mmCIF file of C-alpha atoms and ligand atoms in Angstrom:
data_model
loop_
_atom_site.group_PDB
_atom_site.id
_atom_site.type_symbol
_atom_site.label_atom_id
_atom_site.label_comp_id
_atom_site.label_asym_id
_atom_site.label_seq_id
_atom_site.Cartn_x
_atom_site.Cartn_y
_atom_site.Cartn_z
ATOM 1 C CA MET A 296 -11.226 -53.389 -3.054
ATOM 2 C CA GLU A 297 -8.309 -52.530 -0.815
ATOM 3 C CA PHE A 298 -7.251 -49.052 0.221
ATOM 4 C CA VAL A 299 -6.185 -46.783 3.086
ATOM 5 C CA HIS A 300 -8.088 -43.506 3.307
ATOM 6 C CA ASP A 301 -7.363 -40.599 5.686
ATOM 7 C CA THR A 302 -10.125 -38.115 6.401
ATOM 8 C CA LEU A 303 -8.949 -34.665 7.474
ATOM 9 C CA GLY A 304 -10.772 -33.230 10.476
ATOM 10 C CA GLN A 305 -12.187 -29.731 10.248
ATOM 11 C CA ARG A 306 -15.483 -28.013 10.905
ATOM 12 C CA VAL A 307 -17.425 -26.611 7.967
ATOM 13 C CA ARG A 308 -20.091 -23.961 8.509
ATOM 14 C CA PHE A 309 -22.102 -23.007 5.436
ATOM 15 C CA GLY A 310 -24.686 -20.238 5.269
ATOM 16 C CA SER A 311 -25.277 -17.366 2.870
ATOM 17 C CA GLY A 312 -25.211 -13.987 4.575
ATOM 18 C CA LYS A 313 -24.110 -15.647 7.838
ATOM 19 C CA ALA A 314 -20.310 -15.323 7.718
ATOM 20 C CA ALA A 315 -20.011 -12.592 10.368
ATOM 21 C CA VAL A 316 -22.259 -14.402 12.832
ATOM 22 C CA MET A 317 -20.726 -17.806 12.173
ATOM 23 C CA LEU A 318 -17.194 -16.415 12.483
ATOM 24 C CA ALA A 319 -17.977 -14.633 15.754
ATOM 25 C CA SER A 320 -19.345 -17.792 17.319
ATOM 26 C CA GLU A 321 -16.429 -19.850 16.000
ATOM 27 C CA ILE A 322 -13.922 -17.416 17.522
ATOM 28 C CA GLU A 323 -15.808 -17.261 20.817
ATOM 29 C CA GLU A 324 -15.964 -21.034 21.019
ATOM 30 C CA ARG A 325 -12.209 -21.199 20.444
ATOM 31 C CA GLY A 326 -11.554 -18.561 23.113
ATOM 32 C CA ALA A 327 -9.391 -16.437 20.806
ATOM 33 C CA GLU A 328 -8.855 -12.844 21.949
ATOM 34 C CA ARG A 329 -6.214 -11.507 19.553
ATOM 35 C CA ALA A 330 -6.957 -12.564 16.002
ATOM 36 C CA MET A 331 -4.765 -11.693 13.052
ATOM 37 C CA VAL A 332 -6.875 -11.029 9.960
ATOM 38 C CA ILE A 333 -5.247 -11.742 6.603
ATOM 39 C CA ALA A 334 -6.953 -10.329 3.497
ATOM 40 C CA ALA A 335 -5.623 -8.915 0.214
ATOM 41 C CA PRO A 336 -6.408 -5.283 -0.688
ATOM 42 C CA ALA A 337 -9.274 -6.405 -2.977
ATOM 43 C CA GLU A 338 -10.680 -8.459 -0.085
ATOM 44 C CA GLN A 339 -10.533 -5.741 2.595
ATOM 45 C CA GLU A 340 -14.150 -4.700 2.327
ATOM 46 C CA LEU A 341 -15.291 -8.315 2.666
ATOM 47 C CA ALA A 342 -12.925 -8.859 5.597
ATOM 48 C CA ALA A 343 -14.150 -5.748 7.418
ATOM 49 C CA ARG A 344 -17.741 -6.941 7.027
ATOM 50 C CA VAL A 345 -17.002 -10.453 8.202
ATOM 51 C CA THR A 346 -14.758 -9.618 11.167
ATOM 52 C CA ALA A 347 -16.871 -6.754 12.577
ATOM 53 C CA ALA A 348 -17.746 -8.680 15.753
ATOM 54 C CA VAL A 349 -14.369 -10.350 16.290
ATOM 55 C CA PRO A 350 -11.486 -9.220 18.558
ATOM 56 C CA VAL A 351 -8.823 -8.282 15.993
ATOM 57 C CA ALA A 352 -5.274 -7.477 17.161
ATOM 58 C CA VAL A 353 -3.406 -7.483 13.837
ATOM 59 C CA ARG A 354 -4.290 -6.982 10.174
ATOM 60 C CA CYS A 355 -2.169 -8.060 7.233
ATOM 61 C CA ASP A 356 -2.928 -7.172 3.620
ATOM 62 C CA GLU A 357 0.354 -8.035 1.910
ATOM 63 C CA VAL A 358 -0.875 -11.040 -0.059
ATOM 64 C CA VAL A 359 1.035 -12.277 -3.127
ATOM 65 C CA MET A 360 0.115 -15.293 -5.260
ATOM 66 C CA HIS A 361 2.202 -18.441 -4.609
ATOM 67 C CA VAL A 362 3.391 -16.978 -1.245
ATOM 68 C CA PRO A 363 6.928 -15.599 -1.710
ATOM 69 C CA VAL A 364 9.101 -16.471 1.283
ATOM 70 C CA ASP A 365 9.835 -12.836 2.194
ATOM 71 C CA VAL A 366 6.106 -12.059 2.284
ATOM 72 C CA ALA A 367 5.582 -15.039 4.601
ATOM 73 C CA ASP A 368 8.466 -13.832 6.805
ATOM 74 C CA ARG A 369 6.894 -10.412 7.251
ATOM 75 C CA ALA A 370 3.467 -11.879 8.026
ATOM 76 C CA CYS A 371 4.996 -14.197 10.657
ATOM 77 C CA HIS A 372 6.772 -11.245 12.197
ATOM 78 C CA SER A 373 3.492 -9.274 12.361
ATOM 79 C CA ALA A 374 1.706 -12.226 13.978
ATOM 80 C CA MET A 375 4.358 -12.577 16.658
ATOM 81 C CA ALA A 376 4.797 -8.838 17.223
ATOM 82 C CA GLY A 377 1.038 -8.483 17.624
ATOM 83 C CA ASP A 378 0.844 -11.504 19.937
ATOM 84 C CA ALA A 379 -1.852 -13.064 17.737
ATOM 85 C CA ASP A 380 -3.580 -16.180 19.067
ATOM 86 C CA LEU A 381 -5.498 -17.192 15.921
ATOM 87 C CA LEU A 382 -5.398 -16.483 12.179
ATOM 88 C CA ILE A 383 -8.464 -15.530 10.155
ATOM 89 C CA SER A 384 -8.061 -15.598 6.368
ATOM 90 C CA VAL A 385 -10.725 -13.858 4.308
ATOM 91 C CA GLY A 386 -10.051 -14.221 0.601
ATOM 92 C CA GLY A 387 -8.939 -16.471 -2.226
ATOM 93 C CA GLY A 388 -6.317 -19.194 -2.338
ATOM 94 C CA SER A 389 -3.456 -16.703 -2.132
ATOM 95 C CA THR A 390 -4.786 -15.309 1.147
ATOM 96 C CA THR A 391 -5.418 -18.764 2.570
ATOM 97 C CA GLY A 392 -1.911 -19.684 1.411
ATOM 98 C CA LEU A 393 -0.341 -16.859 3.409
ATOM 99 C CA ALA A 394 -2.291 -17.876 6.518
ATOM 100 C CA LYS A 395 -0.994 -21.414 6.030
ATOM 101 C CA ALA A 396 2.600 -20.175 5.766
ATOM 102 C CA VAL A 397 2.184 -18.326 9.072
ATOM 103 C CA ALA A 398 0.526 -21.345 10.699
ATOM 104 C CA LEU A 399 3.329 -23.604 9.494
ATOM 105 C CA ARG A 400 5.896 -21.603 11.435
ATOM 106 C CA THR A 401 3.893 -20.357 14.403
ATOM 107 C CA GLY A 402 1.484 -23.242 14.959
ATOM 108 C CA LEU A 403 -1.388 -20.740 15.219
ATOM 109 C CA PRO A 404 -4.823 -22.159 14.304
ATOM 110 C CA ILE A 405 -6.570 -20.878 11.165
ATOM 111 C CA VAL A 406 -10.223 -20.124 10.642
ATOM 112 C CA SER A 407 -10.696 -19.678 6.902
ATOM 113 C CA VAL A 408 -13.361 -17.671 5.103
ATOM 114 C CA PRO A 409 -12.884 -18.415 1.389
ATOM 115 C CA THR A 410 -14.072 -15.984 -1.290
ATOM 116 C CA THR A 411 -13.021 -17.933 -4.414
ATOM 117 C CA TYR A 412 -13.375 -21.596 -5.420
ATOM 118 C CA ALA A 413 -9.662 -22.504 -5.071
ATOM 119 C CA GLY A 414 -10.329 -24.909 -2.185
ATOM 120 C CA SER A 415 -7.049 -24.413 -0.324
ATOM 121 C CA GLU A 416 -9.037 -24.097 2.921
ATOM 122 C CA ALA A 417 -9.890 -27.819 2.803
ATOM 123 C CA THR A 418 -6.354 -29.119 2.332
ATOM 124 C CA ASN A 419 -3.308 -29.604 4.533
ATOM 125 C CA VAL A 420 -1.052 -28.514 1.646
ATOM 126 C CA TRP A 421 1.126 -25.404 1.948
ATOM 127 C CA GLY A 422 3.187 -23.703 -0.741
ATOM 128 C CA LEU A 423 6.058 -21.221 -0.642
ATOM 129 C CA THR A 424 7.985 -19.659 -3.510
ATOM 130 C CA GLU A 425 11.623 -18.660 -3.455
ATOM 131 C CA GLY A 426 12.866 -17.133 -6.685
ATOM 132 C CA ALA A 427 11.293 -19.194 -9.480
ATOM 133 C CA ARG A 428 10.957 -22.333 -7.396
ATOM 134 C CA LYS A 429 7.716 -23.221 -5.675
ATOM 135 C CA THR A 430 7.956 -25.724 -2.847
ATOM 136 C CA THR A 431 4.924 -27.477 -1.416
ATOM 137 C CA GLY A 432 4.437 -29.818 1.482
ATOM 138 C CA SER A 433 1.700 -31.125 3.692
ATOM 139 C CA ASP A 434 1.331 -30.566 7.394
ATOM 140 C CA LEU A 435 -1.745 -30.822 9.605
ATOM 141 C CA LYS A 436 -0.731 -27.530 11.252
ATOM 142 C CA VAL A 437 -1.837 -25.652 8.110
ATOM 143 C CA LEU A 438 -5.246 -27.300 7.783
ATOM 144 C CA PRO A 439 -7.782 -24.662 8.888
ATOM 145 C CA LYS A 440 -9.587 -25.771 12.045
ATOM 146 C CA ALA A 441 -12.805 -24.348 10.675
ATOM 147 C CA VAL A 442 -14.041 -23.115 7.307
ATOM 148 C CA ILE A 443 -16.839 -20.619 6.945
ATOM 149 C CA TYR A 444 -18.581 -20.615 3.578
ATOM 150 C CA ASP A 445 -20.840 -17.707 2.722
ATOM 151 C CA ALA A 446 -21.794 -17.510 -0.950
ATOM 152 C CA GLU A 447 -22.654 -13.806 -0.602
ATOM 153 C CA LEU A 448 -18.908 -13.152 -0.260
ATOM 154 C CA THR A 449 -18.364 -14.558 -3.747
ATOM 155 C CA LEU A 450 -20.904 -12.312 -5.498
ATOM 156 C CA SER A 451 -18.202 -9.712 -6.151
ATOM 157 C CA LEU A 452 -15.866 -12.214 -7.815
ATOM 158 C CA PRO A 453 -15.879 -11.230 -11.509
ATOM 159 C CA VAL A 454 -17.356 -13.802 -13.905
ATOM 160 C CA GLU A 455 -14.026 -14.422 -15.632
ATOM 161 C CA MET A 456 -12.284 -15.173 -12.318
ATOM 162 C CA SER A 457 -15.283 -17.192 -11.108
ATOM 163 C CA VAL A 458 -15.088 -19.383 -14.204
ATOM 164 C CA ALA A 459 -11.318 -19.859 -13.937
ATOM 165 C CA SER A 460 -11.547 -20.575 -10.208
ATOM 166 C CA GLY A 461 -14.433 -23.004 -10.708
ATOM 167 C CA LEU A 462 -12.427 -24.840 -13.372
ATOM 168 C CA ASN A 463 -9.552 -24.995 -10.880
ATOM 169 C CA ALA A 464 -11.974 -26.859 -8.601
ATOM 170 C CA LEU A 465 -12.956 -29.078 -11.529
ATOM 171 C CA ALA A 466 -9.280 -29.894 -12.045
ATOM 172 C CA HIS A 467 -9.104 -31.107 -8.427
ATOM 173 C CA CYS A 468 -11.856 -33.581 -9.282
ATOM 174 C CA VAL A 469 -10.562 -34.842 -12.620
ATOM 175 C CA ASP A 470 -6.989 -35.215 -11.386
ATOM 176 C CA SER A 471 -8.207 -37.063 -8.276
ATOM 177 C CA MET A 472 -9.287 -39.927 -10.526
ATOM 178 C CA TRP A 473 -5.662 -40.935 -11.178
ATOM 179 C CA ALA A 474 -3.710 -39.207 -8.418
ATOM 180 C CA PRO A 475 -1.293 -41.231 -6.246
ATOM 181 C CA ARG A 476 -3.751 -41.901 -3.400
ATOM 182 C CA THR A 477 -6.912 -42.194 -5.476
ATOM 183 C CA ASP A 478 -9.489 -44.447 -3.834
ATOM 184 C CA PRO A 479 -13.247 -45.087 -4.067
ATOM 185 C CA ILE A 480 -14.029 -42.461 -1.418
ATOM 186 C CA ASN A 481 -12.189 -39.553 -2.983
ATOM 187 C CA GLN A 482 -13.395 -40.658 -6.440
ATOM 188 C CA ALA A 483 -16.991 -40.450 -5.217
ATOM 189 C CA LEU A 484 -16.356 -36.941 -3.885
ATOM 190 C CA ALA A 485 -14.644 -35.981 -7.141
ATOM 191 C CA ALA A 486 -17.585 -37.231 -9.202
ATOM 192 C CA GLU A 487 -19.985 -35.222 -7.038
ATOM 193 C CA GLY A 488 -17.745 -32.174 -7.478
ATOM 194 C CA ILE A 489 -17.863 -32.529 -11.273
ATOM 195 C CA ARG A 490 -21.649 -32.918 -11.208
ATOM 196 C CA ALA A 491 -22.184 -29.851 -9.028
ATOM 197 C CA LEU A 492 -19.668 -27.700 -10.937
ATOM 198 C CA SER A 493 -21.109 -28.604 -14.315
ATOM 199 C CA GLU A 494 -24.531 -27.570 -13.044
ATOM 200 C CA GLY A 495 -23.447 -24.565 -10.984
ATOM 201 C CA LEU A 496 -20.809 -22.841 -13.108
ATOM 202 C CA PRO A 497 -23.104 -22.051 -16.056
ATOM 203 C CA ARG A 498 -25.557 -20.584 -13.534
ATOM 204 C CA VAL A 499 -22.812 -18.361 -12.109
ATOM 205 C CA ALA A 500 -21.685 -17.300 -15.587
ATOM 206 C CA ASN A 501 -25.235 -16.503 -16.698
ATOM 207 C CA SER A 502 -26.360 -14.938 -13.436
ATOM 208 C CA PRO A 503 -23.305 -13.804 -11.419
ATOM 209 C CA ARG A 504 -25.462 -12.148 -8.754
ATOM 210 C CA GLY A 505 -27.638 -15.231 -8.308
ATOM 211 C CA LEU A 506 -27.031 -16.853 -4.961
ATOM 212 C CA ALA A 507 -28.220 -20.366 -5.840
ATOM 213 C CA GLY A 508 -25.529 -20.891 -8.491
ATOM 214 C CA ARG A 509 -22.864 -19.372 -6.213
ATOM 215 C CA GLU A 510 -23.881 -21.694 -3.360
ATOM 216 C CA LEU A 511 -23.709 -24.756 -5.578
ATOM 217 C CA VAL A 512 -20.232 -23.866 -6.863
ATOM 218 C CA LEU A 513 -18.967 -23.029 -3.372
ATOM 219 C CA TYR A 514 -20.223 -26.365 -2.076
ATOM 220 C CA ALA A 515 -18.601 -28.062 -5.082
ATOM 221 C CA ALA A 516 -15.323 -26.244 -4.416
ATOM 222 C CA TYR A 517 -15.202 -27.771 -0.941
ATOM 223 C CA VAL A 518 -16.058 -31.280 -2.102
ATOM 224 C CA SER A 519 -13.466 -30.999 -4.886
ATOM 225 C CA ALA A 520 -10.751 -29.859 -2.509
ATOM 226 C CA VAL A 521 -11.499 -32.666 -0.050
ATOM 227 C CA ALA A 522 -11.128 -35.144 -2.913
ATOM 228 C CA PHE A 523 -7.850 -33.523 -3.977
ATOM 229 C CA ALA A 524 -6.447 -33.386 -0.431
ATOM 230 C CA SER A 525 -7.150 -37.079 -0.057
ATOM 231 C CA ALA A 526 -6.026 -38.242 -3.520
ATOM 232 C CA GLY A 527 -2.904 -36.064 -3.804
ATOM 233 C CA SER A 528 -1.377 -34.350 -6.823
ATOM 234 C CA GLY A 529 -1.807 -36.125 -10.127
ATOM 235 C CA LEU A 530 -0.278 -35.237 -13.479
ATOM 236 C CA HIS A 531 -2.409 -32.123 -13.929
ATOM 237 C CA HIS A 532 -1.355 -30.610 -10.613
ATOM 238 C CA LYS A 533 2.294 -31.459 -11.201
ATOM 239 C CA ILE A 534 2.193 -29.586 -14.513
ATOM 240 C CA CYS A 535 0.338 -26.530 -13.186
ATOM 241 C CA HIS A 536 2.419 -26.387 -10.039
ATOM 242 C CA TYR A 537 5.606 -26.303 -12.106
ATOM 243 C CA LEU A 538 4.295 -23.725 -14.592
ATOM 244 C CA GLY A 539 2.961 -21.479 -11.832
ATOM 245 C CA GLY A 540 6.194 -21.468 -9.865
ATOM 246 C CA ALA A 541 8.628 -21.260 -12.795
ATOM 247 C CA PHE A 542 6.787 -18.678 -14.901
ATOM 248 C CA ASN A 543 4.534 -16.944 -12.358
ATOM 249 C CA LEU A 544 1.407 -17.821 -14.349
ATOM 250 C CA PRO A 545 -2.003 -17.066 -12.830
ATOM 251 C CA HIS A 546 -3.055 -20.148 -10.876
ATOM 252 C CA ALA A 547 -6.730 -20.628 -11.736
ATOM 253 C CA GLN A 548 -6.347 -19.710 -15.409
ATOM 254 C CA THR A 549 -3.412 -22.109 -15.805
ATOM 255 C CA HIS A 550 -5.518 -24.941 -14.375
ATOM 256 C CA SER A 551 -8.412 -24.009 -16.650
ATOM 257 C CA VAL A 552 -6.263 -24.166 -19.781
ATOM 258 C CA VAL A 553 -4.257 -27.314 -18.989
ATOM 259 C CA LEU A 554 -7.095 -29.584 -17.800
ATOM 260 C CA PRO A 555 -8.527 -30.683 -21.193
ATOM 261 C CA TYR A 556 -5.052 -31.662 -22.408
ATOM 262 C CA VAL A 557 -4.354 -33.833 -19.371
ATOM 263 C CA LEU A 558 -7.778 -35.393 -19.795
ATOM 264 C CA ALA A 559 -7.078 -36.039 -23.491
ATOM 265 C CA ILE A 560 -3.764 -37.707 -22.780
ATOM 266 C CA ASN A 561 -5.000 -39.857 -19.889
ATOM 267 C CA ALA A 562 -8.655 -40.650 -20.540
ATOM 268 C CA PRO A 563 -8.090 -43.173 -23.374
ATOM 269 C CA VAL A 564 -5.967 -45.347 -21.095
ATOM 270 C CA ALA A 565 -8.073 -44.873 -17.950
ATOM 271 C CA PRO A 566 -11.478 -46.170 -19.073
ATOM 272 C CA GLU A 567 -12.969 -46.473 -15.584
ATOM 273 C CA ALA A 568 -12.000 -42.884 -14.667
ATOM 274 C CA GLU A 569 -13.156 -41.698 -18.090
ATOM 275 C CA ARG A 570 -16.539 -43.345 -17.552
ATOM 276 C CA ARG A 571 -16.983 -41.771 -14.120
ATOM 277 C CA ILE A 572 -16.064 -38.307 -15.388
ATOM 278 C CA ALA A 573 -18.389 -38.650 -18.384
ATOM 279 C CA THR A 574 -21.256 -39.811 -16.167
ATOM 280 C CA ALA A 575 -20.701 -36.924 -13.758
ATOM 281 C CA PHE A 576 -20.882 -34.510 -16.694
ATOM 282 C CA GLY A 577 -23.947 -36.317 -18.026
ATOM 283 C CA ALA A 578 -22.074 -36.595 -21.324
ATOM 284 C CA GLY A 579 -21.284 -39.368 -23.789
ATOM 285 C CA ASP A 580 -17.575 -39.132 -23.067
ATOM 286 C CA ALA A 581 -15.418 -37.169 -20.639
ATOM 287 C CA LEU A 582 -13.720 -34.943 -23.221
ATOM 288 C CA SER A 583 -17.031 -33.957 -24.792
ATOM 289 C CA GLY A 584 -18.478 -33.175 -21.349
ATOM 290 C CA LEU A 585 -15.559 -30.932 -20.474
ATOM 291 C CA ALA A 586 -15.514 -29.307 -23.920
ATOM 292 C CA ALA A 587 -19.231 -28.479 -23.757
ATOM 293 C CA LEU A 588 -18.871 -26.918 -20.304
ATOM 294 C CA ARG A 589 -15.811 -24.924 -21.355
ATOM 295 C CA GLU A 590 -17.633 -23.700 -24.449
ATOM 296 C CA GLU A 591 -20.614 -22.587 -22.405
ATOM 297 C CA LEU A 592 -18.343 -20.760 -19.949
ATOM 298 C CA ASP A 593 -16.028 -19.238 -22.546
ATOM 299 C CA ALA A 594 -13.174 -20.715 -20.510
ATOM 300 C CA PRO A 595 -9.521 -19.606 -20.732
ATOM 301 C CA ARG A 596 -8.023 -21.284 -23.798
ATOM 302 C CA ALA A 597 -4.280 -20.889 -24.238
ATOM 303 C CA LEU A 598 -1.240 -20.523 -21.992
ATOM 304 C CA ARG A 599 0.263 -18.014 -24.396
ATOM 305 C CA ASP A 600 -2.537 -15.641 -23.355
ATOM 306 C CA TYR A 601 -1.104 -15.650 -19.819
ATOM 307 C CA GLY A 602 2.499 -14.792 -20.604
ATOM 308 C CA LEU A 603 4.098 -18.206 -21.243
ATOM 309 C CA LYS A 604 6.647 -18.100 -24.094
ATOM 310 C CA ARG A 605 6.934 -20.877 -26.657
ATOM 311 C CA ASP A 606 10.682 -21.184 -26.131
ATOM 312 C CA GLN A 607 10.013 -22.081 -22.478
ATOM 313 C CA LEU A 608 8.097 -25.258 -23.338
ATOM 314 C CA HIS A 609 11.003 -27.563 -24.101
ATOM 315 C CA ASP A 610 12.793 -27.006 -20.790
ATOM 316 C CA ALA A 611 9.497 -27.251 -18.945
ATOM 317 C CA ALA A 612 8.848 -30.669 -20.517
ATOM 318 C CA ILE A 613 12.325 -31.867 -19.511
ATOM 319 C CA ALA A 614 11.709 -30.746 -15.921
ATOM 320 C CA LEU A 615 8.218 -32.247 -15.822
ATOM 321 C CA VAL A 616 9.217 -35.695 -16.990
ATOM 322 C CA GLU A 617 10.890 -36.135 -13.604
ATOM 323 C CA VAL A 618 7.668 -35.519 -11.684
ATOM 324 C CA VAL A 619 5.060 -37.536 -13.587
ATOM 325 C CA PRO A 620 3.436 -39.577 -10.791
ATOM 326 C CA ASP A 621 3.882 -43.339 -10.929
ATOM 327 C CA SER A 622 0.108 -43.576 -10.582
ATOM 328 C CA ASN A 623 -0.471 -41.833 -13.915
ATOM 329 C CA PRO A 624 -2.466 -44.132 -16.194
ATOM 330 C CA ARG A 625 0.322 -44.062 -18.787
ATOM 331 C CA PRO A 626 4.022 -43.274 -18.700
ATOM 332 C CA LEU A 627 4.955 -40.043 -20.458
ATOM 333 C CA SER A 628 8.170 -39.087 -22.204
ATOM 334 C CA ALA A 629 9.541 -35.553 -22.425
ATOM 335 C CA ALA A 630 8.271 -35.526 -26.023
ATOM 336 C CA ASP A 631 4.726 -36.429 -24.878
ATOM 337 C CA LEU A 632 4.841 -33.648 -22.304
ATOM 338 C CA GLU A 633 6.194 -31.160 -24.804
ATOM 339 C CA ALA A 634 3.347 -32.052 -27.184
ATOM 340 C CA LEU A 635 0.874 -31.516 -24.341
ATOM 341 C CA LEU A 636 2.431 -28.164 -23.395
ATOM 342 C CA GLU A 637 2.633 -27.071 -27.020
ATOM 343 C CA ALA A 638 -1.078 -27.779 -27.487
ATOM 344 C CA ALA A 639 -2.001 -26.025 -24.228
ATOM 345 C CA TRP A 640 0.231 -23.084 -25.121
ATOM 346 C CA ALA A 641 -1.424 -22.625 -28.503
ATOM 347 C CA GLY A 642 -4.949 -23.570 -27.403
ATOM 348 C CA THR A 643 -5.146 -26.358 -29.986
ATOM 349 C CA GLU A 644 -8.145 -28.721 -29.942
ATOM 350 C CA PRO A 645 -7.290 -31.229 -27.136
ATOM 351 C CA ARG A 646 -8.359 -34.229 -29.233
ATOM 352 C CA THR A 647 -5.331 -33.650 -31.440
ATOM 353 C CA LEU A 648 -3.330 -35.225 -28.603
ATOM 354 C CA LEU A 649 -5.284 -38.464 -28.846
ATOM 355 C CA PRO A 650 -3.472 -40.132 -31.757
ATOM 356 C CA GLN A 651 -0.137 -39.336 -30.163
ATOM 357 C CA ALA A 652 -1.300 -40.676 -26.835
ATOM 358 C CA VAL A 653 -2.687 -44.019 -27.959
ATOM 359 C CA ALA A 654 -4.453 -45.278 -30.999
ATOM 360 C CA ALA A 655 -7.609 -43.193 -31.238
ATOM 361 C CA THR A 656 -9.576 -46.400 -31.753
ATOM 362 C CA THR A 657 -9.008 -47.397 -28.115
ATOM 363 C CA PHE A 658 -10.838 -44.288 -27.055
ATOM 364 C CA SER A 659 -13.688 -44.602 -29.511
ATOM 365 C CA GLN A 660 -14.138 -48.287 -28.648
ATOM 366 C CA GLU A 661 -14.451 -47.367 -24.964
ATOM 367 C CA THR A 662 -16.989 -44.675 -25.614
ATOM 368 C CA THR A 663 -18.920 -46.759 -28.125
ATOM 369 C CA ALA A 664 -19.032 -49.681 -25.717
ATOM 370 C CA ARG A 665 -20.624 -47.485 -23.082
HETATM 371 P P1 LIG B 76 -6.278 -15.452 -5.603
HETATM 372 O O1 LIG B 76 -6.457 -15.786 -4.189
HETATM 373 O O2 LIG B 76 -4.936 -14.938 -6.027
HETATM 374 O O3 LIG B 76 -7.422 -14.401 -6.004
HETATM 375 C C1 LIG B 76 -7.461 -13.818 -7.303
HETATM 376 C C2 LIG B 76 -7.875 -12.350 -7.196
HETATM 377 O O4 LIG B 76 -9.246 -12.270 -6.831
HETATM 378 C C3 LIG B 76 -7.103 -11.594 -6.107
HETATM 379 O O5 LIG B 76 -6.840 -10.274 -6.554
HETATM 380 C C4 LIG B 76 -8.096 -11.548 -4.957
HETATM 381 O O6 LIG B 76 -7.858 -10.491 -4.064
HETATM 382 C C5 LIG B 76 -9.400 -11.399 -5.696
HETATM 383 N N1 LIG B 76 -10.587 -11.854 -4.982
HETATM 384 C C6 LIG B 76 -10.686 -12.941 -4.193
HETATM 385 N N2 LIG B 76 -11.956 -13.081 -3.788
HETATM 386 C C7 LIG B 76 -12.667 -12.062 -4.313
HETATM 387 C C8 LIG B 76 -14.036 -11.687 -4.272
HETATM 388 N N3 LIG B 76 -14.945 -12.420 -3.627
HETATM 389 N N4 LIG B 76 -14.416 -10.577 -4.936
HETATM 390 C C9 LIG B 76 -13.510 -9.861 -5.659
HETATM 391 N N5 LIG B 76 -12.204 -10.173 -5.749
HETATM 392 C C10 LIG B 76 -11.792 -11.276 -5.086
HETATM 393 O O7 LIG B 76 -6.607 -16.675 -6.565
HETATM 394 P P2 LIG B 76 -7.054 -18.180 -6.249
HETATM 395 O O8 LIG B 76 -7.158 -18.829 -7.561
HETATM 396 O O9 LIG B 76 -8.217 -18.209 -5.326
HETATM 397 O O10 LIG B 76 -5.836 -18.785 -5.439
HETATM 398 C C11 LIG B 76 -4.613 -19.104 -6.069
HETATM 399 C C12 LIG B 76 -3.581 -19.535 -5.054
HETATM 400 O O11 LIG B 76 -4.109 -20.549 -4.211
HETATM 401 C C13 LIG B 76 -2.320 -20.103 -5.699
HETATM 402 O O12 LIG B 76 -1.178 -19.614 -5.043
HETATM 403 C C14 LIG B 76 -2.457 -21.589 -5.452
HETATM 404 O O13 LIG B 76 -1.221 -22.252 -5.417
HETATM 405 C C15 LIG B 76 -3.187 -21.628 -4.152
HETATM 406 N N6 LIG B 76 -3.947 -22.883 -3.937
HETATM 407 C C16 LIG B 76 -3.506 -23.717 -2.979
HETATM 408 C C17 LIG B 76 -4.177 -24.900 -2.737
HETATM 409 C C18 LIG B 76 -3.710 -25.807 -1.627
HETATM 410 O O14 LIG B 76 -4.301 -26.838 -1.389
HETATM 411 N N7 LIG B 76 -2.666 -25.448 -0.909
HETATM 412 C C19 LIG B 76 -5.328 -25.241 -3.492
HETATM 413 C C20 LIG B 76 -5.734 -24.353 -4.473
HETATM 414 C C21 LIG B 76 -5.059 -23.158 -4.685
#
């Protein structure tokens, strides 16, 4: 075993119904007096509740998915004009993303209060979109200094979005198994994320107002994001990142749809990762574990349902072939990627990719051997 592992430093406070109190003490401890609160219109009520006891100087509600540069510019201007000394984000990944864009330019610290399972709060990755091109980078300035998890804030997240967002977290875990900086530590976190999500997500879907399931998924979202931040972007994230930026597809739903196809194309040639994923699901093989969970959750199925056009797939495959990570368990041609995109676009059974990926026998031998 030989590896180099960086652990990102941030405080995590977790307590249902405690966000307002935890946030107030976090802000007091940091000595902030002029906070800027960032929350999308749908998150305003949650933000008002959570920031009631905090000195707020500026509020910003112009939140747009994938953080367009002009939106980031205006938010930076508001922060500076209002002489803000700290950023508080209350919302999903888009809201956290805007806070990160402001932090990147101003150096202001972020305290993040997530209300979805996207996990951006636990990473040092920022993203900005200009036209149809999404650029990402990593910088410690954008890593929130503290994260406040309160599962009560997620009770209002509709089941459909909860499922998609939870599967986004699951994608962090699965992709971590073969991402460029994968190592035993982030693989252990990823396996724990898969275990907790496969137990928690059905509970959320069946009982959306039940706190226990929400807590489990929120905890899993954090663990998953820590694994992802450490392991980096694997094939799955490269594909979704490109599709999201180029075609403005909804983030969580895109991840939900694409994941089984990436698993189908990689698992047969990554037996150790496949075994860990299967074990975490408590399933005979990784694909079956994911399929059973997706079935139970009635997960998003096809990219065509989210606005992607079939005639966009070929060019997307050509662009993606340039960004397949060297760490991917198998090299992929543009034709392989087009087959993957075609299947994800149509919502075809993921196992249909297996014979094109490698001889199906390799896969069945692995699973039989286990
Ligand atoms: P989102 O933040 O766009 O939220 C989806 C919708 O749900 C929005 O309308 C939002 O206002 C609403 N919402 C959020 N919380 C709610 C709640 N509790 N109740 C009711 N409505 C609620 O979606 P997302 O999937 O959380 O985030 C997607 C964005 O996050 C993408 O831009 C993606 O690139 C980014 N992201 C970044 C990282 C990273 O490490 N940098 C990781 C994951 C996601």
